[in-house]
């Protein structure tokens, strides 16, 4: 019964989630140290993902990579991790994050902290 409720909640959130007219989606979240903004094209197949990272204390970001770990809890799907590397003042990764449409949870591992964001994927 709880699983059915979670699935219904996920479908409602997916249906109501705001969509960009440019084909990209941006999601943001915070850990204890970092604020991260993820921008990607929410579709299946290889995509380029850009991550903007700032520290809450204003200090320089001194990490060289971010591990991206996408999971679709409602369907029990998980994708192989993708690594974003530092490109000037942002991080960038290229790879397949999503295999189907639906609500995905994307965990972003920065050193010893993790930020999780939700991405609604509109294409299957």
Coordinates of C-alpha atoms in Angstrom, one line a residue, residues 24-97:
X24 CA 17.2 21.6 -20.4
X25 CA 16.3 21.2 -16.8
X26 CA 18.1 22.7 -13.8
X27 CA 18.0 21.3 -10.3
X28 CA 19.8 22.5 -7.2
X29 CA 20.6 21.3 -3.7
X30 CA 22.8 21.8 -0.7
X31 CA 25.1 19.8 1.4
X32 CA 26.8 21.0 4.6
X33 CA 29.6 22.7 2.6
X34 CA 28.4 23.1 -1.0
X35 CA 25.6 24.5 -3.1
X36 CA 25.3 22.7 -6.4
X37 CA 23.3 23.5 -9.5
X38 CA 22.9 20.7 -12.1
X39 CA 21.8 21.5 -15.7
X40 CA 21.1 18.7 -18.1
X41 CA 18.8 17.6 -21.0
X42 CA 16.3 15.3 -19.3
X43 CA 16.1 12.6 -22.0
X44 CA 17.3 9.0 -22.5
X45 CA 20.6 8.6 -24.3
X46 CA 23.9 10.4 -23.9
X47 CA 23.7 13.9 -22.6
X48 CA 26.0 16.6 -21.5
X49 CA 25.6 17.7 -17.9
X50 CA 26.9 20.9 -16.4
X51 CA 27.4 21.4 -12.6
X52 CA 28.0 24.8 -10.9
X53 CA 29.4 24.4 -7.4
X54 CA 29.9 27.0 -4.8
X55 CA 30.9 26.8 -1.1
X56 CA 28.5 28.3 1.5
X57 CA 31.5 30.1 3.1
X58 CA 32.6 31.6 -0.2
X59 CA 36.0 29.8 -0.2
X60 CA 37.3 28.4 -3.5
X61 CA 36.0 24.9 -4.6
X62 CA 39.0 22.7 -4.4
X63 CA 37.6 19.4 -5.7
X64 CA 38.5 18.0 -9.2
X65 CA 35.6 15.8 -9.9
X66 CA 31.9 15.0 -9.0
X67 CA 30.5 11.5 -9.2
X68 CA 27.0 11.4 -10.7
X69 CA 24.8 8.5 -9.6
X70 CA 21.3 8.4 -11.2
X71 CA 18.6 6.1 -9.7
X72 CA 14.9 5.7 -10.6
X73 CA 13.5 4.4 -7.3
X74 CA 9.9 3.8 -8.6
X75 CA 11.2 1.3 -11.2
X76 CA 14.2 0.0 -9.3
X77 CA 16.6 1.2 -12.1
X78 CA 20.1 2.5 -11.6
X79 CA 22.6 3.7 -14.1
X80 CA 26.4 3.4 -14.0
X81 CA 28.0 6.3 -12.4
X82 CA 29.3 9.2 -14.6
X83 CA 32.2 11.4 -13.5
X84 CA 32.1 15.2 -14.0
X85 CA 35.5 16.9 -14.2
X86 CA 36.4 20.5 -13.6
X87 CA 36.3 22.7 -16.8
X88 CA 37.3 26.2 -15.8
X89 CA 34.7 27.4 -13.2
X90 CA 32.2 24.5 -13.7
X91 CA 32.1 20.7 -13.9
X92 CA 31.0 18.8 -17.0
X93 CA 30.2 15.2 -17.8
X94 CA 29.0 13.4 -20.9
X95 CA 27.2 10.1 -20.7
X96 CA 23.9 8.3 -20.4
X97 CA 22.1 9.2 -17.1

